[in-house]
Structures are given as C-alpha cells and as structure tokens.
Amino acid sequence: DESIAMVYADCAGESSRMGNTNSEDIETLLVSPEEARILCGDVQIKCDVKTWLVLSFYAETGKIF
C-alpha cells in the first residue's frame, strides 16, 4: 500500500533542474486553468497521478486547494 501527503506552500525564487539525478526528468511549469485542462487531456504527456489530481482540480476550479 502507498500513502501520500499533499503539501501546499508559497515559494519564491527560480526553479532549477540542478538537483535532479540523471534518471529524473522534472520540469516546473506555470500554467493557467485552461492550460492545466489541456495537459490533463494529453495522453502523450507522462504525468505522476498526484500531479494529475492537482492539475485536474485546478483546471476545474481555478484553485489548487
């Protein structure tokens, strides 16, 4: 079994890939609710289910929590 904790925080600064390992492909995107809806509907995009849950809620409500 798996469990998760969703933590929401305000952050400042610039995103970076410097801490990623060679096997990680992590990218930060700032998107609108409409762009989130498009991302959720694109079957070509590989997305973690936890990310998809947050994006789909944001696409529907315009809020992240």
Short mmCIF file of C-alpha atoms in Angstrom, two decimals:
data_model
loop_
_atom_site.label_atom_id
_atom_site.label_comp_id
_atom_site.label_asym_id
_atom_site.label_seq_id
_atom_site.Cartn_x
_atom_site.Cartn_y
_atom_site.Cartn_z
CA ASP A 1 0.00 0.00 0.00
CA GLU A 2 1.03 3.57 -0.61
CA SER A 3 0.06 6.78 1.09
CA ILE A 4 0.73 10.39 0.23
CA ALA A 5 0.61 13.77 1.90
CA MET A 6 -0.23 16.74 -0.30
CA VAL A 7 1.55 19.84 0.98
CA TYR A 8 0.80 23.28 -0.46
CA ALA A 9 3.23 26.16 0.08
CA ASP A 10 4.02 29.59 -1.29
CA CYS A 11 7.52 29.68 -2.73
CA ALA A 12 9.82 32.38 -4.02
CA GLY A 13 12.86 32.17 -6.27
CA GLU A 14 13.65 30.48 -9.55
CA SER A 15 13.07 26.85 -10.44
CA SER A 16 16.08 24.74 -11.34
CA ARG A 17 16.95 21.24 -12.50
CA MET A 18 20.33 21.37 -10.76
CA GLY A 19 19.30 18.90 -8.02
CA ASN A 20 17.82 16.32 -10.41
CA THR A 21 19.58 12.99 -10.77
CA ASN A 22 20.30 11.58 -14.23
CA SER A 23 17.13 9.47 -14.09
CA GLU A 24 14.85 12.39 -13.14
CA ASP A 25 13.04 14.48 -15.73
CA ILE A 26 11.39 17.11 -13.53
CA GLU A 27 10.29 20.41 -15.04
CA THR A 28 8.44 23.31 -13.39
CA LEU A 29 5.55 24.78 -15.38
CA LEU A 30 3.37 27.77 -14.50
CA VAL A 31 0.03 27.24 -16.22
CA SER A 32 -3.45 28.70 -16.39
CA PRO A 33 -6.52 26.57 -15.58
CA GLU A 34 -7.14 26.18 -19.33
CA GLU A 35 -3.54 25.02 -19.91
CA ALA A 36 -3.94 22.59 -16.98
CA ARG A 37 -7.07 21.15 -18.65
CA ILE A 38 -5.13 20.66 -21.90
CA LEU A 39 -2.23 18.99 -20.08
CA CYS A 40 -4.59 16.61 -18.26
CA GLY A 41 -6.23 15.60 -21.53
CA ASP A 42 -2.99 14.97 -23.44
CA VAL A 43 -2.30 11.21 -23.42
CA GLN A 44 1.23 11.79 -24.76
CA ILE A 45 2.33 13.54 -21.55
CA LYS A 46 3.78 11.33 -18.81
CA CYS A 47 2.48 12.65 -15.52
CA ASP A 48 2.50 11.33 -11.96
CA VAL A 49 -1.03 10.61 -10.70
CA LYS A 50 -0.59 13.03 -7.77
CA THR A 51 0.33 15.80 -10.20
CA TRP A 52 -2.64 14.89 -12.38
CA LEU A 53 -5.01 15.13 -9.38
CA VAL A 54 -3.80 18.65 -8.53
CA LEU A 55 -3.86 19.77 -12.18
CA SER A 56 -7.34 18.40 -12.81
CA PHE A 57 -8.73 20.13 -9.69
CA TYR A 58 -7.04 23.38 -10.75
CA ALA A 59 -8.45 23.02 -14.28
CA GLU A 60 -11.98 22.61 -12.91
CA THR A 61 -11.93 25.22 -10.13
CA GLY A 62 -9.08 27.63 -10.84
CA LYS A 63 -7.78 26.84 -7.33
CA ILE A 64 -5.03 24.48 -6.21
CA PHE A 65 -6.53 23.74 -2.80
#
